[in-house]
PDB file of C-alpha atoms and ligand atoms in Angstrom:
ATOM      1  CA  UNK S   1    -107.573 108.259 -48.671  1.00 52.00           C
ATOM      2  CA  UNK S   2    -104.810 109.075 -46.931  1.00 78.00           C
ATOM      3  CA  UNK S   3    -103.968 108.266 -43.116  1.00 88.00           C
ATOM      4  CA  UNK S   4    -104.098 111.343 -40.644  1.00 91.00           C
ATOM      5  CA  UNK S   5    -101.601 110.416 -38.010  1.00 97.00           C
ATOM      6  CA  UNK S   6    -102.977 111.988 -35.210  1.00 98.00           C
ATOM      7  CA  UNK S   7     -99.307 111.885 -33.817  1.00 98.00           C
ATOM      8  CA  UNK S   8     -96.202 112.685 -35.072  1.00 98.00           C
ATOM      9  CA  UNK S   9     -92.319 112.726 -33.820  1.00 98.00           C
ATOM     10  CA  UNK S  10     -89.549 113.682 -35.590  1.00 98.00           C
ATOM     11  CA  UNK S  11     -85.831 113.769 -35.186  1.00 98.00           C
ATOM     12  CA  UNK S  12     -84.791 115.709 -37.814  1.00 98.00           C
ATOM     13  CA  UNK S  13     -81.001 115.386 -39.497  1.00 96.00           C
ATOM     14  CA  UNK S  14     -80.452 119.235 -38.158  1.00 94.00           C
ATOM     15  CA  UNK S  15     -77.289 120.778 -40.557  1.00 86.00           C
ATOM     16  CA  UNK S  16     -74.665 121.737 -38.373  1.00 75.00           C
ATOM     17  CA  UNK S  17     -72.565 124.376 -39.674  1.00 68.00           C
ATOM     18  CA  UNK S  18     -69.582 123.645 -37.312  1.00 59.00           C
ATOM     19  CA  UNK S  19     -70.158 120.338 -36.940  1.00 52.00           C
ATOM     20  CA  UNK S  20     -66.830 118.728 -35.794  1.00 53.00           C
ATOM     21  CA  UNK S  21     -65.419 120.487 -32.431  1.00 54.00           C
ATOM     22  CA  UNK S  22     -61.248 120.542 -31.344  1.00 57.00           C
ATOM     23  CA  UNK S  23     -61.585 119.793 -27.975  1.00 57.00           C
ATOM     24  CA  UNK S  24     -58.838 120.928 -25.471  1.00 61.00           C
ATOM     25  CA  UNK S  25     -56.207 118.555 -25.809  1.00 62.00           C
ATOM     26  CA  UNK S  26     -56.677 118.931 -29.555  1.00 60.00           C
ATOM     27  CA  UNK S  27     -58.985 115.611 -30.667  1.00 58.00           C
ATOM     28  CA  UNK S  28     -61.665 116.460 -32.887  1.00 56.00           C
ATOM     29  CA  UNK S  29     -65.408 115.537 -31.740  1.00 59.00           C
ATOM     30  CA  UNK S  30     -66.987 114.055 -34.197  1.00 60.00           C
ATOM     31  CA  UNK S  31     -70.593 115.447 -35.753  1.00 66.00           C
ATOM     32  CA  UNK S  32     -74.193 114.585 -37.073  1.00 72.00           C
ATOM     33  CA  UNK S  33     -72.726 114.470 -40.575  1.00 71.00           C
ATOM     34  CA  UNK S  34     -70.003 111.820 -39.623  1.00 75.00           C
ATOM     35  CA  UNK S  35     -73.056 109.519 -38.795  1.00 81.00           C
ATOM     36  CA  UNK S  36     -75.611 110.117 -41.340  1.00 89.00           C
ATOM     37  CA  UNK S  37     -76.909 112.046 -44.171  1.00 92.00           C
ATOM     38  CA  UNK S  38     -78.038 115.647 -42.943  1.00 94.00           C
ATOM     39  CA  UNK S  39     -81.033 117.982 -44.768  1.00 96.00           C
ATOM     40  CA  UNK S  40     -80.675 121.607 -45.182  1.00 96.00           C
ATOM     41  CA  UNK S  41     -83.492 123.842 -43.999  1.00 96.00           C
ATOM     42  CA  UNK S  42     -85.544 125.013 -46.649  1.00 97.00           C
ATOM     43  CA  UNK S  43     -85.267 120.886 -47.262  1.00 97.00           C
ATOM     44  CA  UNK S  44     -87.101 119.956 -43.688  1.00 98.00           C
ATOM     45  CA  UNK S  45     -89.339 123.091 -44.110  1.00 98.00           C
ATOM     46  CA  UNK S  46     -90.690 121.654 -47.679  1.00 98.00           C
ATOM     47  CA  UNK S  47     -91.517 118.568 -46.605  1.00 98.00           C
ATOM     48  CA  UNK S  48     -95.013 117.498 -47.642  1.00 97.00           C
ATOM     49  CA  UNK S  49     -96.080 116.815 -44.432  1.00 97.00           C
ATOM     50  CA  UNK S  50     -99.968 118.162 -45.550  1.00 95.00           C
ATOM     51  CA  UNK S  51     -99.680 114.715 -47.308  1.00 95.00           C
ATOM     52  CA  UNK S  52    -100.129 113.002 -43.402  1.00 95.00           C
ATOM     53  CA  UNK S  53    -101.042 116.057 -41.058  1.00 92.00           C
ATOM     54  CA  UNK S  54    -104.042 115.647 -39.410  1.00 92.00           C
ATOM     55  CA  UNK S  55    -106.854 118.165 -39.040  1.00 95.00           C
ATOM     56  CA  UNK S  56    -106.259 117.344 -35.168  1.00 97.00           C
ATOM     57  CA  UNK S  57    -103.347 116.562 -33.220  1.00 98.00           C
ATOM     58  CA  UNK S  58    -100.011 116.426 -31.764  1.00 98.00           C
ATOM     59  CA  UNK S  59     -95.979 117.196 -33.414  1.00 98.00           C
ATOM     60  CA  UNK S  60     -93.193 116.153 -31.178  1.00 98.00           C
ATOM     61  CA  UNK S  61     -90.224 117.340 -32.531  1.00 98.00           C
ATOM     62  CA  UNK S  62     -86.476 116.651 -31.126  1.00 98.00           C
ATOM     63  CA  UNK S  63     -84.239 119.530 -31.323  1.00 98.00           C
ATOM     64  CA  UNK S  64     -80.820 120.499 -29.247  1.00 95.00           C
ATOM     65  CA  UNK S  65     -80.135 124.259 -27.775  1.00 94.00           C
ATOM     66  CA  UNK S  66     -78.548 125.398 -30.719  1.00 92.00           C
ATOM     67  CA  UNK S  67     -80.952 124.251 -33.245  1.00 96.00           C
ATOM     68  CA  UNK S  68     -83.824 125.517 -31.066  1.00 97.00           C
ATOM     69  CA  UNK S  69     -84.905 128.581 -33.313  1.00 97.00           C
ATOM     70  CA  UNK S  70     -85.260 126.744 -36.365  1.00 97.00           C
ATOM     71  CA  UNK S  71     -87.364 123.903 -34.265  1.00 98.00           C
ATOM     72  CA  UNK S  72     -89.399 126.270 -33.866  1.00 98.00           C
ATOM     73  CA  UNK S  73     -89.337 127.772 -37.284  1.00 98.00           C
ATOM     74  CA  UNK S  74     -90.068 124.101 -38.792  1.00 98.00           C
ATOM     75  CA  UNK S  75     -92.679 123.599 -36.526  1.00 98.00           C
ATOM     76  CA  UNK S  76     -94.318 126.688 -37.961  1.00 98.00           C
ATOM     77  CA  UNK S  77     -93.409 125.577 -41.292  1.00 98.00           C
ATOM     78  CA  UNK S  78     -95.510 122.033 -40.635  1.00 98.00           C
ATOM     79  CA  UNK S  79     -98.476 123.645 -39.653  1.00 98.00           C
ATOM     80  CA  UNK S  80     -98.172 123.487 -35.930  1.00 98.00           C
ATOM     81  CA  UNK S  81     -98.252 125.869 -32.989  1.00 98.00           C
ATOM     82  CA  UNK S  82     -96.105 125.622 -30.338  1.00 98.00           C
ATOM     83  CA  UNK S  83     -96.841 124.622 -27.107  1.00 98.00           C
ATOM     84  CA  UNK S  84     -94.444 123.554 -24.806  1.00 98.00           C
ATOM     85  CA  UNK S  85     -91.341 121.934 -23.683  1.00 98.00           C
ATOM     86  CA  UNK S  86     -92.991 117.854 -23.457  1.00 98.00           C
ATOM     87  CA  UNK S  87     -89.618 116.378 -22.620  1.00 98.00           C
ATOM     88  CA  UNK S  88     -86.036 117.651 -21.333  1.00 98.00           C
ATOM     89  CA  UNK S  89     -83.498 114.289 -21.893  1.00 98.00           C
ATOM     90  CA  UNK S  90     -80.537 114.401 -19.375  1.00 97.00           C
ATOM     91  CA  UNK S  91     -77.821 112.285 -21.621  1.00 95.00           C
ATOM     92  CA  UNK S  92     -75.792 111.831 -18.434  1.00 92.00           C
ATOM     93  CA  UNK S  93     -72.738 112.561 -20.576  1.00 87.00           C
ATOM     94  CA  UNK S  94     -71.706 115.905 -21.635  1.00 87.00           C
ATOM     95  CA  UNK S  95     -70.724 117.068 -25.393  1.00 83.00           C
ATOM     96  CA  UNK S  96     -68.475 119.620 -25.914  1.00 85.00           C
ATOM     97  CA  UNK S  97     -69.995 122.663 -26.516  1.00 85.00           C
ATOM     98  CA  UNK S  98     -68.586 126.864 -26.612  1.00 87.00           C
ATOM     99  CA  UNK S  99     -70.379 128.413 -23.745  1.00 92.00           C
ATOM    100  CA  UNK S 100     -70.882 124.883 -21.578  1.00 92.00           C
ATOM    101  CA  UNK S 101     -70.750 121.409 -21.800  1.00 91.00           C
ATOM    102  CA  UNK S 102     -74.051 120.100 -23.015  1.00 90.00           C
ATOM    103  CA  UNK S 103     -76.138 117.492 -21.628  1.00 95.00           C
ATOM    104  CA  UNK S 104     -79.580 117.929 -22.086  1.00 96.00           C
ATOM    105  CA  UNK S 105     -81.464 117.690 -26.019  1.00 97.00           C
ATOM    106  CA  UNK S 106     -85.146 118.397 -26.031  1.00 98.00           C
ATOM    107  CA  UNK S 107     -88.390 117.857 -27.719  1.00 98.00           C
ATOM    108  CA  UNK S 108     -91.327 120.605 -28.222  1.00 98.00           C
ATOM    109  CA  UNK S 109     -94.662 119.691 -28.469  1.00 98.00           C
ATOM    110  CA  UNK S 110     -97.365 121.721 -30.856  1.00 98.00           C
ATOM    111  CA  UNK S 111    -100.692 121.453 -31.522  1.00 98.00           C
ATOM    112  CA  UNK S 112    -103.125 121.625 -34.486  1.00 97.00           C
ATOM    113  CA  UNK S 113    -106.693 121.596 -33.584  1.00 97.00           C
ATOM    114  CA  UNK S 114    -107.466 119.798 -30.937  1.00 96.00           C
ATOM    115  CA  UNK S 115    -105.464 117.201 -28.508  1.00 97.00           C
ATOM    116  CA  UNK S 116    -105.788 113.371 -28.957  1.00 97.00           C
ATOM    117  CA  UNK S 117    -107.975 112.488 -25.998  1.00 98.00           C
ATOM    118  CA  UNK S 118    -105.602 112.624 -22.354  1.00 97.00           C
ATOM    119  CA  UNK S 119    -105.568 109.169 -20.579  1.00 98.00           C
ATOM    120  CA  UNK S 120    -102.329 110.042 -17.827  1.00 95.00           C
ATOM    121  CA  UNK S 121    -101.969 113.780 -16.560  1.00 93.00           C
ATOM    122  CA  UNK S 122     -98.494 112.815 -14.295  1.00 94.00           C
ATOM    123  CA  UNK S 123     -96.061 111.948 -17.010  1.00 96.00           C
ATOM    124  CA  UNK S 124     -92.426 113.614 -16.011  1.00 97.00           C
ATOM    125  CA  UNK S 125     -91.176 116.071 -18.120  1.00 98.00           C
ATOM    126  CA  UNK S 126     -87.538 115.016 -17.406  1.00 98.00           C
ATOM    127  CA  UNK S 127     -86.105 111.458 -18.858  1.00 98.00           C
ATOM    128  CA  UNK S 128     -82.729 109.966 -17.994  1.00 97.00           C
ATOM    129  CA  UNK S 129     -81.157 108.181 -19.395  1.00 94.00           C
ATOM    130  CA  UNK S 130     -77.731 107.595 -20.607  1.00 91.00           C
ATOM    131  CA  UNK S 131     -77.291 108.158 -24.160  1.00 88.00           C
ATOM    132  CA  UNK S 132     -76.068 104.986 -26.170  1.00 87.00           C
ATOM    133  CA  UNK S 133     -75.383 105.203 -30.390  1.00 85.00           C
ATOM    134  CA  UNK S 134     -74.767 108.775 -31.225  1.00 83.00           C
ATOM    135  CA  UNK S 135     -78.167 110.341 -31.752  1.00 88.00           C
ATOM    136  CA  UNK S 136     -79.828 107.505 -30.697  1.00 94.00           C
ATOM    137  CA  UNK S 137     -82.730 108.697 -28.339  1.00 97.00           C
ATOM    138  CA  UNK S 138     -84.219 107.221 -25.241  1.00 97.00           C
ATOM    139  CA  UNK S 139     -87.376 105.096 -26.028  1.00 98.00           C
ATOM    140  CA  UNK S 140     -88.628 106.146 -22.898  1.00 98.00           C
ATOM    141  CA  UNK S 141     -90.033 109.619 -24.678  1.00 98.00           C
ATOM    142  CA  UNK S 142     -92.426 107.463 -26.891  1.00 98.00           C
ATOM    143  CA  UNK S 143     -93.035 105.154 -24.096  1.00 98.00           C
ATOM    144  CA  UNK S 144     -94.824 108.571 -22.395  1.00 98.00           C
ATOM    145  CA  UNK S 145     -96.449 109.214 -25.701  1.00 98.00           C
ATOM    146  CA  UNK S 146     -97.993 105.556 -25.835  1.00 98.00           C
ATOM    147  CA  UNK S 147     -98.781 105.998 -22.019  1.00 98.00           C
ATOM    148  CA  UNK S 148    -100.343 109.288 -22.167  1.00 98.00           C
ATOM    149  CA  UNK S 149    -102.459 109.322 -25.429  1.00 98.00           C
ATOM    150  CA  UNK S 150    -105.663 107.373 -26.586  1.00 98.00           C
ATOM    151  CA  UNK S 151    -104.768 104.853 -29.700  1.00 97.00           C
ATOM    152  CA  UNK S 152    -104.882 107.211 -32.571  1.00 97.00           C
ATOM    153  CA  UNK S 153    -102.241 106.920 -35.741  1.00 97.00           C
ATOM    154  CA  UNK S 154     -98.857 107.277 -34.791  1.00 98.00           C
ATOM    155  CA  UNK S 155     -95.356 108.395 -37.312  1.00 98.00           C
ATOM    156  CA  UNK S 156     -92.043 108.530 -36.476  1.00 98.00           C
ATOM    157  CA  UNK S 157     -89.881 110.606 -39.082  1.00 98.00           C
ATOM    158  CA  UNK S 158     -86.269 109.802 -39.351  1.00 98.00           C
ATOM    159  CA  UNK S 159     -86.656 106.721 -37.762  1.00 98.00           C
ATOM    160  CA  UNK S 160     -83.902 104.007 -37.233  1.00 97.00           C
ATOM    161  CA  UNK S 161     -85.933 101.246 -36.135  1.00 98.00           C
ATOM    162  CA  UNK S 162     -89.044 100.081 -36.161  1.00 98.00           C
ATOM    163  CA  UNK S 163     -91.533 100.522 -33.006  1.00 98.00           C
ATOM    164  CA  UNK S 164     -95.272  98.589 -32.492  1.00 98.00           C
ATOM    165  CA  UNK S 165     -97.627 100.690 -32.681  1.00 98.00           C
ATOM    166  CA  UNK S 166     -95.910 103.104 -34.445  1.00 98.00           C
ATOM    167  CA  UNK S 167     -95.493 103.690 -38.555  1.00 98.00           C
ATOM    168  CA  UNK S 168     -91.237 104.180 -38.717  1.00 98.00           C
ATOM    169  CA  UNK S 169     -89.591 105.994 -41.673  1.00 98.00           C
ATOM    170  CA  UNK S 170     -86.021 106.450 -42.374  1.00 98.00           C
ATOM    171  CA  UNK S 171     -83.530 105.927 -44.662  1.00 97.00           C
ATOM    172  CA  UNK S 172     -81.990 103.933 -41.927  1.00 97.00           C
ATOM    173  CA  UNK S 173     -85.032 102.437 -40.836  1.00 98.00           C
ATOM    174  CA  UNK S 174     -85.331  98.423 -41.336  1.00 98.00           C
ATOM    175  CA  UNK S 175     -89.082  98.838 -42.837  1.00 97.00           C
ATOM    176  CA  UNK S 176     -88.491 101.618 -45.165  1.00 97.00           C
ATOM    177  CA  UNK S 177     -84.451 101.471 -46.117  1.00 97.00           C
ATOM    178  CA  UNK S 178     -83.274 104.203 -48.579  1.00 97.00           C
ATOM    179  CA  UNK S 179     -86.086 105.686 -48.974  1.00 97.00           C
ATOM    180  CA  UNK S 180     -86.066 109.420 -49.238  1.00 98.00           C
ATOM    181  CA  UNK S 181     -88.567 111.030 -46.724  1.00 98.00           C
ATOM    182  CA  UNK S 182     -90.112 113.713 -49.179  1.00 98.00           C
ATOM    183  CA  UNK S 183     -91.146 110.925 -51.180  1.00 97.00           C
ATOM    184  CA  UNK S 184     -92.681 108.885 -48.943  1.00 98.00           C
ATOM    185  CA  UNK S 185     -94.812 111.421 -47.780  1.00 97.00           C
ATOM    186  CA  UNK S 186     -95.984 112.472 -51.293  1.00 96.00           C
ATOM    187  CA  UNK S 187     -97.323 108.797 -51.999  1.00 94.00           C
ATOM    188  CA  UNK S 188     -98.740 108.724 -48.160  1.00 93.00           C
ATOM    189  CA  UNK S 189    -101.253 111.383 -49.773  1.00 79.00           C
TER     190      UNK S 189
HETATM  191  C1  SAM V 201     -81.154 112.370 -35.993  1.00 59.79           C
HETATM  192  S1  SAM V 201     -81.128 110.865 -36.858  1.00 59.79           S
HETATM  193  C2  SAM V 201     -82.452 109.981 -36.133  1.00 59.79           C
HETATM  194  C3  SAM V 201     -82.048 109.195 -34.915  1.00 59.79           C
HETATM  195  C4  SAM V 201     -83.165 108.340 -34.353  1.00 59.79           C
HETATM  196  N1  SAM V 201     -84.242 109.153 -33.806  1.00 59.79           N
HETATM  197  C5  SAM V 201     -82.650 107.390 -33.270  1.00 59.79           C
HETATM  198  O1  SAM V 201     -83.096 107.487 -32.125  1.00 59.79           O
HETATM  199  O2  SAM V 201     -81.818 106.543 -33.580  1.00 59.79           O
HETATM  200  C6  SAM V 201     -81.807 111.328 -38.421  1.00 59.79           C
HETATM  201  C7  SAM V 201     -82.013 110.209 -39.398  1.00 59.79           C
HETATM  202  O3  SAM V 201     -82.625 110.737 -40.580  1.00 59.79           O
HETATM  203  C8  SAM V 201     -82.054 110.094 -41.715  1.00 59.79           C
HETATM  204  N2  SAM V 201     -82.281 110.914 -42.924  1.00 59.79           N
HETATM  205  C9  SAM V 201     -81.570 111.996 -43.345  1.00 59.79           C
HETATM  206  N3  SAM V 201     -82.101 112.494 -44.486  1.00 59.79           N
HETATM  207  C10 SAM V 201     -83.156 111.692 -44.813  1.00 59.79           C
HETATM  208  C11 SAM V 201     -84.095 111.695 -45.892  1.00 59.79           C
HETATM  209  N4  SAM V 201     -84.080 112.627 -46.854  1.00 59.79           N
HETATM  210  N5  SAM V 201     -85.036 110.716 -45.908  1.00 59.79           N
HETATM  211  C12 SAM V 201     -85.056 109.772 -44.935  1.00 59.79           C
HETATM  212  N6  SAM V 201     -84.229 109.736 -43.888  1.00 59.79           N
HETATM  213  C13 SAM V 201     -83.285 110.682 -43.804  1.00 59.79           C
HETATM  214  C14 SAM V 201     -80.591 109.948 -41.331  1.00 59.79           C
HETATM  215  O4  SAM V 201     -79.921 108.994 -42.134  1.00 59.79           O
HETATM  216  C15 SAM V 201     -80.749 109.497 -39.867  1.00 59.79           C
HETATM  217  O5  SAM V 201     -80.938 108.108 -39.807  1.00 59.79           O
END
């Protein structure tokens, strides 16, 4: 029998189409696909996540502005319906961007079913925090999540470390190394 995690965040590896930048001055910012390997759409939107979706329950999901449609589109895709905006991260550094400098990345929140029971009603909506490894995001966001939820199964997808509490895959994830996500999730079921 499979495990229904209750909760689930995910930071997915977006594809960028333009995903270096000239900057004034002509240096090139670098992009996702400099760092690590990147998935295509249809990709994140076959996942097998039925394999570990509860009946009932919760799907963060990290996205930036321009990737915010298809956040919501994979959302839909997973089974979940939107909800809100949980958390708005202020990087405290801006990235280049073509109608303004960007400084903020987000993560939605959707529901299936019913919420995990509510222990904290005051957690801020706003976290910062200044960013540190490229794409590396504040543990302050799952820090709310741990505050504000009763102990129910927790995932992290595209992970890079590992958290207590938490199952953490990745490909650059210490527990699960080179593993390929889709796969995982097929034996999970
Ligand atoms: C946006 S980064 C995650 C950053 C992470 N949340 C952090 O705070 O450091 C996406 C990660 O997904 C990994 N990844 C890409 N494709 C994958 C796949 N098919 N299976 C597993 N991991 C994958 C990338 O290598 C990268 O480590």
């Amino acid at each position: 029998m499979s495990v229904e995690y209750s909760i689930i965040i995910a930071d997915p590896p977006w594809p960028y189409t333009s995903d270096r930048m000239v900057l004034q001055g002509g240096t090139v910012a670098e992009g996702a696909s400099d760092h690590y390997s990147t998935m295509s759409m249809a990709d994140l939107c076959a996942l097998p996540i039925s394999h570990v979706r509860p009946r009932n329950g919760l799907l963060y999901l990290w996205t930036t502005g321009p990737k915010m449609a298809e956040a919501l589109e994979l959302m839909r895709a997973w089974g979940y319906k939107y909800s809100t905006i949980a958390y708005v991260w202020d990087k405290g550094h801006s990235n280049p961007g073509y109608y303004t400098c960007s400084v903020t990345e987000f993560v939605l929140v959707g529901k299936r079913g019913k919420a995990p029971r509510r222990l904290l009603t005051n957690e801020r909506q706003l976290i910062s925090e200044r960013r540190r490894r490229h794409s590396q995001k504040p543990e302050a966001v799952q820090d709310s999540i741990d505050r504000m939820w009763e102990d129910v199964p927790r995932l992290e997808l595209f992970a890079r470390r590992d958290r207590p509490g938490w199952t953490c895959v990745g490909n650059e994830c210490p527990s699960t190394e080179g593993i390929d996500i889709a796969d995982w999730l097929r034996k999970a079921g």
